[in-house]
Amino acid sequence: MKKMIRKAAAAGIAGAVLMTGSAFAADVTLTNVSYDPTRELYAAYNELFESHYLEETGLEAEVIQSHGGSGSQARSVIEGADADVVTLALEHDITLVENAGLIESGWIDEFEGHSSPYTSTIVFLVRSGNEKDLHDWNDLIQEGVEIITPDPKSSGGACWNFLAAWYWADKEFGGDEEQIIDFMTALYANVTVMDSGARGATTTFVENGQGDVLIAWENEALATVKEYPDKYEIVSPSVSILAQPSVAIVDENADRNGTQEAAHDYLAYLYSEEAQRLIGEYGYRPSNEAILQEFADKFDLDMDLCTIDDFGGWNEAYMTYFVDGALFDEIYGF
């Protein structure tokens, strides 16, 4: 087995990157605690929202961004990070904040599409020429293939990666759990670096030049190919997963900060046509089906995608695969 480097997650919000819009004294200030790869999307969206909010209310708004591994970000809010909204990689991470008493029950029905204004999927990012001929999940367990993927203990994207691979194996082996576990064990034996978040994994693969393949959010892969068109290419596996990031108001903080209404407007505006097109431009799949079709040349809309419902929903999936002592730990030897 190759030597694997598991990079620890930074503790709390101090480990996340913070970006502020400007130094002016805003009438309303919101803090959006988000996951790793949404930095660029929300930098652009915040400008769009601030202009919209000024036009609608006559008030100046400023949005502060925080980014890190989705699970780590959820824990930072539980530990006291003053988020007005969370825009995390998966429903389960917001449920953790809800279970801590900071978000009111029923949040998932507050906005359209189960409070998921955009979706994504999981693809492979390889170096130009795809020297090791990696086209599907079974190719990743070949001897000598070095995989980069983040850690499911801290990264929501890593959870989606794991489930996409599991679903392929489930179909391939007809539901035989022993064979599925053998495949997943071989897959993770080829992981050489396990970063705490998806952006860190991209940095390891792209900037540090490690690994043969990055199991990646589609938007991260698209952004990399756009920046380095001659160096990288995207491979769509035969089976992947419909990844559904979720958004919610952190009610206790928003009530205390007097930002409940502004926080609602901030998340609701994600569903506007202007924001949906911006979402598509930044490599996420708009929840508005008509606008999604406008980006049909950008996304592989013919991919065979399972959903979290195929795993019984996030509560069941997390208990089965990701809590301490569950299947991921069994597979990975922790």
Short mmCIF file of C-alpha atoms in Angstrom, two decimals:
data_model
loop_
_atom_site.label_atom_id
_atom_site.label_comp_id
_atom_site.label_asym_id
_atom_site.label_seq_id
_atom_site.Cartn_x
_atom_site.Cartn_y
_atom_site.Cartn_z
CA MET A 1 0.00 0.00 0.00
CA LYS A 2 1.27 3.46 -0.86
CA LYS A 3 2.10 5.87 1.88
CA MET A 4 -0.94 8.09 2.36
CA ILE A 5 -0.86 11.63 3.70
CA ARG A 6 -3.98 12.61 5.63
CA LYS A 7 -4.04 16.35 6.10
CA ALA A 8 -5.78 17.44 9.27
CA ALA A 9 -8.68 19.86 9.13
CA ALA A 10 -8.08 23.29 10.57
CA ALA A 11 -9.92 23.82 13.83
CA GLY A 12 -12.95 26.06 13.70
CA ILE A 13 -13.56 29.17 11.67
CA ALA A 14 -10.05 30.41 12.36
CA GLY A 15 -8.89 27.81 9.86
CA ALA A 16 -11.20 29.05 7.13
CA VAL A 17 -10.45 31.74 4.60
CA LEU A 18 -12.38 34.94 5.26
CA MET A 19 -13.06 37.52 2.58
CA THR A 20 -14.98 40.75 2.98
CA GLY A 21 -16.54 42.80 0.26
CA SER A 22 -15.24 46.23 1.24
CA ALA A 23 -14.45 48.55 4.13
CA PHE A 24 -17.56 50.76 3.99
CA ALA A 25 -20.01 50.91 6.90
CA ALA A 26 -22.90 48.80 5.65
CA ASP A 27 -26.48 49.08 6.87
CA VAL A 28 -26.68 45.27 6.98
CA THR A 29 -23.83 42.81 7.33
CA LEU A 30 -24.33 39.10 6.68
CA THR A 31 -21.88 36.26 7.22
CA ASN A 32 -22.13 33.29 4.87
CA VAL A 33 -20.31 30.19 6.14
CA SER A 34 -19.83 27.98 3.10
CA TYR A 35 -17.79 25.02 1.88
CA ASP A 36 -14.48 24.99 0.04
CA PRO A 37 -15.14 25.36 -3.71
CA THR A 38 -17.79 28.11 -3.54
CA ARG A 39 -15.36 30.97 -2.93
CA GLU A 40 -15.46 32.39 -6.45
CA LEU A 41 -19.20 31.81 -6.90
CA TYR A 42 -20.13 33.70 -3.74
CA ALA A 43 -17.63 36.50 -4.37
CA ALA A 44 -19.53 37.17 -7.62
CA TYR A 45 -22.98 36.46 -6.17
CA ASN A 46 -22.44 38.80 -3.22
CA GLU A 47 -21.84 41.71 -5.57
CA LEU A 48 -25.00 40.81 -7.48
CA PHE A 49 -27.02 40.50 -4.28
CA GLU A 50 -25.68 43.73 -2.77
CA SER A 51 -26.76 45.67 -5.88
CA HIS A 52 -30.17 43.97 -5.83
CA TYR A 53 -30.64 44.62 -2.11
CA LEU A 54 -29.76 48.30 -2.47
CA GLU A 55 -32.22 48.67 -5.34
CA GLU A 56 -35.00 46.86 -3.47
CA THR A 57 -34.54 48.32 0.02
CA GLY A 58 -32.33 51.40 -0.31
CA LEU A 59 -29.96 49.79 2.20
CA GLU A 60 -26.26 49.00 1.78
CA ALA A 61 -25.48 45.34 2.43
CA GLU A 62 -22.12 43.66 2.91
CA VAL A 63 -21.56 39.91 2.89
CA ILE A 64 -18.62 38.27 4.63
CA GLN A 65 -17.53 34.87 3.29
CA SER A 66 -16.00 31.94 5.16
CA HIS A 67 -14.84 28.74 3.45
CA GLY A 68 -13.46 25.35 4.48
CA GLY A 69 -14.37 21.69 4.51
CA SER A 70 -18.16 21.47 4.85
CA GLY A 71 -18.16 19.30 7.96
CA SER A 72 -15.53 21.50 9.58
CA GLN A 73 -17.55 24.59 8.73
CA ALA A 74 -20.68 23.12 10.31
CA ARG A 75 -18.73 22.41 13.49
CA SER A 76 -17.32 25.95 13.51
CA VAL A 77 -20.87 27.36 13.55
CA ILE A 78 -21.84 25.01 16.36
CA GLU A 79 -18.77 26.18 18.27
CA GLY A 80 -19.72 29.85 17.93
CA ALA A 81 -18.92 31.21 14.47
CA ASP A 82 -21.47 34.00 13.95
CA ALA A 83 -22.97 32.79 10.67
CA ASP A 84 -26.23 34.35 9.49
CA VAL A 85 -26.53 31.75 6.75
CA VAL A 86 -24.85 28.47 5.93
CA THR A 87 -24.42 27.24 2.36
CA LEU A 88 -22.88 23.80 2.85
CA ALA A 89 -22.05 20.80 0.70
CA LEU A 90 -24.77 18.51 1.96
CA GLU A 91 -27.96 18.41 3.97
CA HIS A 92 -26.40 16.42 6.80
CA ASP A 93 -23.96 19.21 7.71
CA ILE A 94 -26.82 21.69 8.10
CA THR A 95 -28.72 19.10 10.14
CA LEU A 96 -25.79 19.08 12.58
CA VAL A 97 -26.27 22.83 13.09
CA GLU A 98 -30.03 22.29 13.44
CA ASN A 99 -29.44 19.58 16.06
CA ALA A 100 -27.33 22.07 18.02
CA GLY A 101 -30.43 24.27 18.32
CA LEU A 102 -29.22 27.02 15.98
CA ILE A 103 -31.55 26.36 13.02
CA GLU A 104 -35.29 25.87 13.25
CA SER A 105 -36.73 22.54 12.15
CA GLY A 106 -38.30 22.53 8.71
CA TRP A 107 -35.44 24.56 7.19
CA ILE A 108 -35.17 22.17 4.26
CA ASP A 109 -38.61 23.24 3.01
CA GLU A 110 -38.02 26.97 3.42
CA PHE A 111 -36.62 27.36 -0.10
CA GLU A 112 -37.33 25.62 -3.39
CA GLY A 113 -35.91 22.21 -4.27
CA HIS A 114 -35.38 21.18 -0.64
CA SER A 115 -33.31 24.33 -0.12
CA SER A 116 -30.85 23.33 -2.83
CA PRO A 117 -30.53 26.24 -5.31
CA TYR A 118 -27.88 24.45 -7.37
CA THR A 119 -26.52 20.94 -7.79
CA SER A 120 -23.32 19.35 -9.00
CA THR A 121 -21.87 15.91 -9.56
CA ILE A 122 -18.60 14.05 -9.16
CA VAL A 123 -16.13 13.60 -12.02
CA PHE A 124 -12.49 12.68 -12.55
CA LEU A 125 -9.89 15.33 -13.34
CA VAL A 126 -6.83 13.90 -15.09
CA ARG A 127 -3.76 15.37 -16.71
CA SER A 128 -3.88 16.06 -20.43
CA GLY A 129 -3.57 12.86 -22.47
CA ASN A 130 -4.92 10.72 -19.61
CA GLU A 131 -1.69 8.71 -19.61
CA LYS A 132 -3.05 5.97 -17.33
CA ASP A 133 -6.24 5.57 -19.38
CA LEU A 134 -8.65 6.28 -16.52
CA HIS A 135 -12.26 6.26 -17.69
CA ASP A 136 -14.37 4.63 -14.97
CA TRP A 137 -14.29 3.72 -11.31
CA ASN A 138 -12.72 0.29 -11.86
CA ASP A 139 -9.74 1.93 -13.57
CA LEU A 140 -8.86 3.73 -10.34
CA ILE A 141 -7.92 0.52 -8.52
CA GLN A 142 -5.18 -0.41 -10.97
CA GLU A 143 -1.73 -0.82 -9.49
CA GLY A 144 0.28 2.37 -9.69
CA VAL A 145 -2.69 4.76 -9.91
CA GLU A 146 -2.40 7.60 -7.38
CA ILE A 147 -5.72 9.13 -6.31
CA ILE A 148 -6.32 12.50 -4.67
CA THR A 149 -9.62 12.89 -2.78
CA PRO A 150 -10.52 14.77 0.41
CA ASP A 151 -11.45 13.29 3.78
CA PRO A 152 -15.12 12.40 4.44
CA LYS A 153 -14.59 13.21 8.11
CA SER A 154 -14.24 16.91 7.28
CA SER A 155 -15.33 17.36 3.65
CA GLY A 156 -18.85 17.11 2.26
CA GLY A 157 -17.49 16.69 -1.26
CA ALA A 158 -15.54 13.66 -0.05
CA CYS A 159 -18.79 12.08 1.16
CA TRP A 160 -20.31 12.54 -2.29
CA ASN A 161 -17.15 11.02 -3.82
CA PHE A 162 -17.40 7.96 -1.61
CA LEU A 163 -21.09 7.41 -2.31
CA ALA A 164 -20.65 7.78 -6.07
CA ALA A 165 -17.94 5.10 -6.03
CA TRP A 166 -20.04 2.87 -3.77
CA TYR A 167 -23.04 3.16 -6.10
CA TRP A 168 -20.92 2.12 -9.10
CA ALA A 169 -19.66 -0.91 -7.18
CA ASP A 170 -23.17 -1.77 -6.00
CA LYS A 171 -24.33 -1.91 -9.63
CA GLU A 172 -21.20 -3.68 -10.82
CA PHE A 173 -21.34 -6.43 -8.19
CA GLY A 174 -25.10 -6.83 -7.98
CA GLY A 175 -25.33 -5.61 -4.41
CA ASP A 176 -22.77 -8.10 -3.04
CA GLU A 177 -21.49 -6.14 -0.05
CA GLU A 178 -18.32 -8.19 0.36
CA GLN A 179 -17.27 -7.43 -3.22
CA ILE A 180 -18.29 -3.78 -2.83
CA ILE A 181 -16.15 -3.43 0.29
CA ASP A 182 -13.21 -5.15 -1.41
CA PHE A 183 -13.49 -2.67 -4.30
CA MET A 184 -13.75 0.35 -2.00
CA THR A 185 -10.79 -0.89 0.04
CA ALA A 186 -8.71 -1.17 -3.13
CA LEU A 187 -9.85 2.29 -4.23
CA TYR A 188 -8.87 3.98 -0.98
CA ALA A 189 -5.61 2.03 -0.84
CA ASN A 190 -4.65 4.06 -3.93
CA VAL A 191 -5.39 7.40 -2.23
CA THR A 192 -2.04 9.08 -1.63
CA VAL A 193 -3.16 12.44 -0.20
CA MET A 194 -6.36 13.05 1.74
CA ASP A 195 -6.88 16.78 2.26
CA SER A 196 -9.41 18.16 4.73
CA GLY A 197 -11.43 19.91 2.01
CA ALA A 198 -12.14 19.80 -1.71
CA ARG A 199 -10.22 22.98 -2.55
CA GLY A 200 -7.18 21.66 -0.73
CA ALA A 201 -7.40 18.47 -2.78
CA THR A 202 -7.54 20.52 -5.98
CA THR A 203 -4.47 22.45 -4.86
CA THR A 204 -2.63 19.20 -4.13
CA PHE A 205 -3.41 17.86 -7.61
CA VAL A 206 -3.12 21.01 -9.70
CA GLU A 207 -0.61 23.27 -7.99
CA ASN A 208 1.52 20.67 -6.22
CA GLY A 209 1.41 18.21 -9.11
CA GLN A 210 0.62 15.14 -7.02
CA GLY A 211 -1.48 12.19 -8.11
CA ASP A 212 -2.79 10.82 -11.39
CA VAL A 213 -6.47 11.60 -10.84
CA LEU A 214 -8.50 13.94 -8.67
CA ILE A 215 -11.99 12.77 -7.71
CA ALA A 216 -13.60 16.18 -7.90
CA TRP A 217 -16.67 18.34 -7.78
CA GLU A 218 -17.68 19.02 -11.38
CA ASN A 219 -17.36 22.78 -10.84
CA GLU A 220 -13.78 22.42 -9.55
CA ALA A 221 -12.86 20.32 -12.57
CA LEU A 222 -14.48 22.80 -14.97
CA ALA A 223 -12.66 25.73 -13.38
CA THR A 224 -9.32 23.93 -13.61
CA VAL A 225 -9.77 23.04 -17.28
CA LYS A 226 -10.85 26.62 -18.04
CA GLU A 227 -7.70 27.98 -16.41
CA TYR A 228 -5.35 25.30 -17.79
CA PRO A 229 -6.99 24.02 -21.01
CA ASP A 230 -3.82 22.32 -22.25
CA LYS A 231 -2.91 20.63 -18.98
CA TYR A 232 -6.06 18.91 -17.71
CA GLU A 233 -9.18 17.15 -18.94
CA ILE A 234 -12.41 15.93 -17.39
CA VAL A 235 -13.54 12.31 -17.44
CA SER A 236 -17.19 11.53 -16.70
CA PRO A 237 -17.49 8.06 -15.15
CA SER A 238 -20.33 5.78 -16.24
CA VAL A 239 -22.10 6.33 -12.93
CA SER A 240 -21.95 9.26 -10.52
CA ILE A 241 -24.21 11.03 -8.04
CA LEU A 242 -26.43 14.10 -8.03
CA ALA A 243 -24.72 16.20 -5.38
CA GLN A 244 -27.16 18.60 -3.72
CA PRO A 245 -25.58 21.36 -1.60
CA SER A 246 -28.02 22.90 0.88
CA VAL A 247 -28.62 26.40 2.25
CA ALA A 248 -30.26 27.63 5.45
CA ILE A 249 -30.65 30.63 7.74
CA VAL A 250 -28.90 30.18 11.09
CA ASP A 251 -31.99 31.38 12.93
CA GLU A 252 -30.54 31.92 16.39
CA ASN A 253 -27.69 34.08 15.07
CA ALA A 254 -29.86 35.93 12.56
CA ASP A 255 -32.44 36.72 15.25
CA ARG A 256 -29.74 38.03 17.57
CA ASN A 257 -28.08 40.03 14.79
CA GLY A 258 -31.36 41.44 13.48
CA THR A 259 -30.62 39.97 10.03
CA GLN A 260 -33.41 37.40 9.68
CA GLU A 261 -35.16 39.23 6.83
CA ALA A 262 -31.95 40.09 4.99
CA ALA A 263 -30.68 36.53 5.38
CA HIS A 264 -33.91 35.21 3.85
CA ASP A 265 -33.58 37.65 0.94
CA TYR A 266 -29.96 36.59 0.44
CA LEU A 267 -30.82 32.90 0.05
CA ALA A 268 -34.08 33.48 -1.85
CA TYR A 269 -32.28 35.59 -4.46
CA LEU A 270 -30.14 32.57 -5.35
CA TYR A 271 -33.24 31.32 -7.21
CA SER A 272 -33.60 34.46 -9.34
CA GLU A 273 -32.88 34.14 -13.06
CA GLU A 274 -29.86 36.44 -12.73
CA ALA A 275 -28.35 34.35 -9.94
CA GLN A 276 -29.19 31.04 -11.61
CA ARG A 277 -27.28 32.09 -14.72
CA LEU A 278 -24.37 33.22 -12.57
CA ILE A 279 -24.44 29.81 -10.87
CA GLY A 280 -24.19 28.12 -14.28
CA GLU A 281 -21.32 30.37 -15.31
CA TYR A 282 -19.37 29.27 -12.23
CA GLY A 283 -19.78 25.58 -13.01
CA TYR A 284 -22.72 24.63 -10.78
CA ARG A 285 -25.89 23.18 -12.21
CA PRO A 286 -28.80 25.65 -11.83
CA SER A 287 -31.89 24.24 -10.10
CA ASN A 288 -34.02 26.08 -12.69
CA GLU A 289 -34.35 23.40 -15.38
CA ALA A 290 -34.87 25.88 -18.21
CA ILE A 291 -31.70 27.77 -17.29
CA LEU A 292 -29.82 24.49 -16.80
CA GLN A 293 -30.58 23.66 -20.43
CA GLU A 294 -28.90 26.91 -21.46
CA PHE A 295 -25.67 25.32 -20.19
CA ALA A 296 -26.18 21.96 -21.89
CA ASP A 297 -22.89 22.39 -23.76
CA LYS A 298 -21.05 22.85 -20.46
CA PHE A 299 -22.41 19.96 -18.40
CA ASP A 300 -22.74 16.28 -19.27
CA LEU A 301 -26.48 16.10 -18.71
CA ASP A 302 -26.64 12.48 -19.90
CA MET A 303 -24.66 11.06 -16.97
CA ASP A 304 -26.27 8.24 -15.00
CA LEU A 305 -26.70 9.86 -11.60
CA CYS A 306 -27.92 8.22 -8.42
CA THR A 307 -29.25 10.40 -5.60
CA ILE A 308 -28.95 10.40 -1.85
CA ASP A 309 -32.39 8.77 -1.76
CA ASP A 310 -30.76 5.64 -3.18
CA PHE A 311 -28.93 5.47 0.15
CA GLY A 312 -32.02 6.06 2.29
CA GLY A 313 -31.42 9.82 2.73
CA TRP A 314 -28.58 11.59 4.49
CA ASN A 315 -29.37 10.52 8.04
CA GLU A 316 -29.23 6.85 7.12
CA ALA A 317 -26.27 7.28 4.78
CA TYR A 318 -24.20 9.12 7.36
CA MET A 319 -24.87 6.52 10.04
CA THR A 320 -24.05 3.68 7.65
CA TYR A 321 -20.90 5.06 6.09
CA PHE A 322 -19.36 8.02 7.91
CA VAL A 323 -19.87 8.06 11.68
CA ASP A 324 -16.96 6.79 13.74
CA GLY A 325 -16.66 3.04 13.33
CA ALA A 326 -18.94 2.89 10.26
CA LEU A 327 -18.04 1.52 6.83
CA PHE A 328 -15.61 4.25 5.81
CA ASP A 329 -13.54 3.61 8.93
CA GLU A 330 -13.74 -0.13 8.30
CA ILE A 331 -12.57 0.33 4.72
CA TYR A 332 -9.89 2.84 5.50
CA GLY A 333 -8.55 1.19 8.62
CA PHE A 334 -9.35 3.96 11.13
#
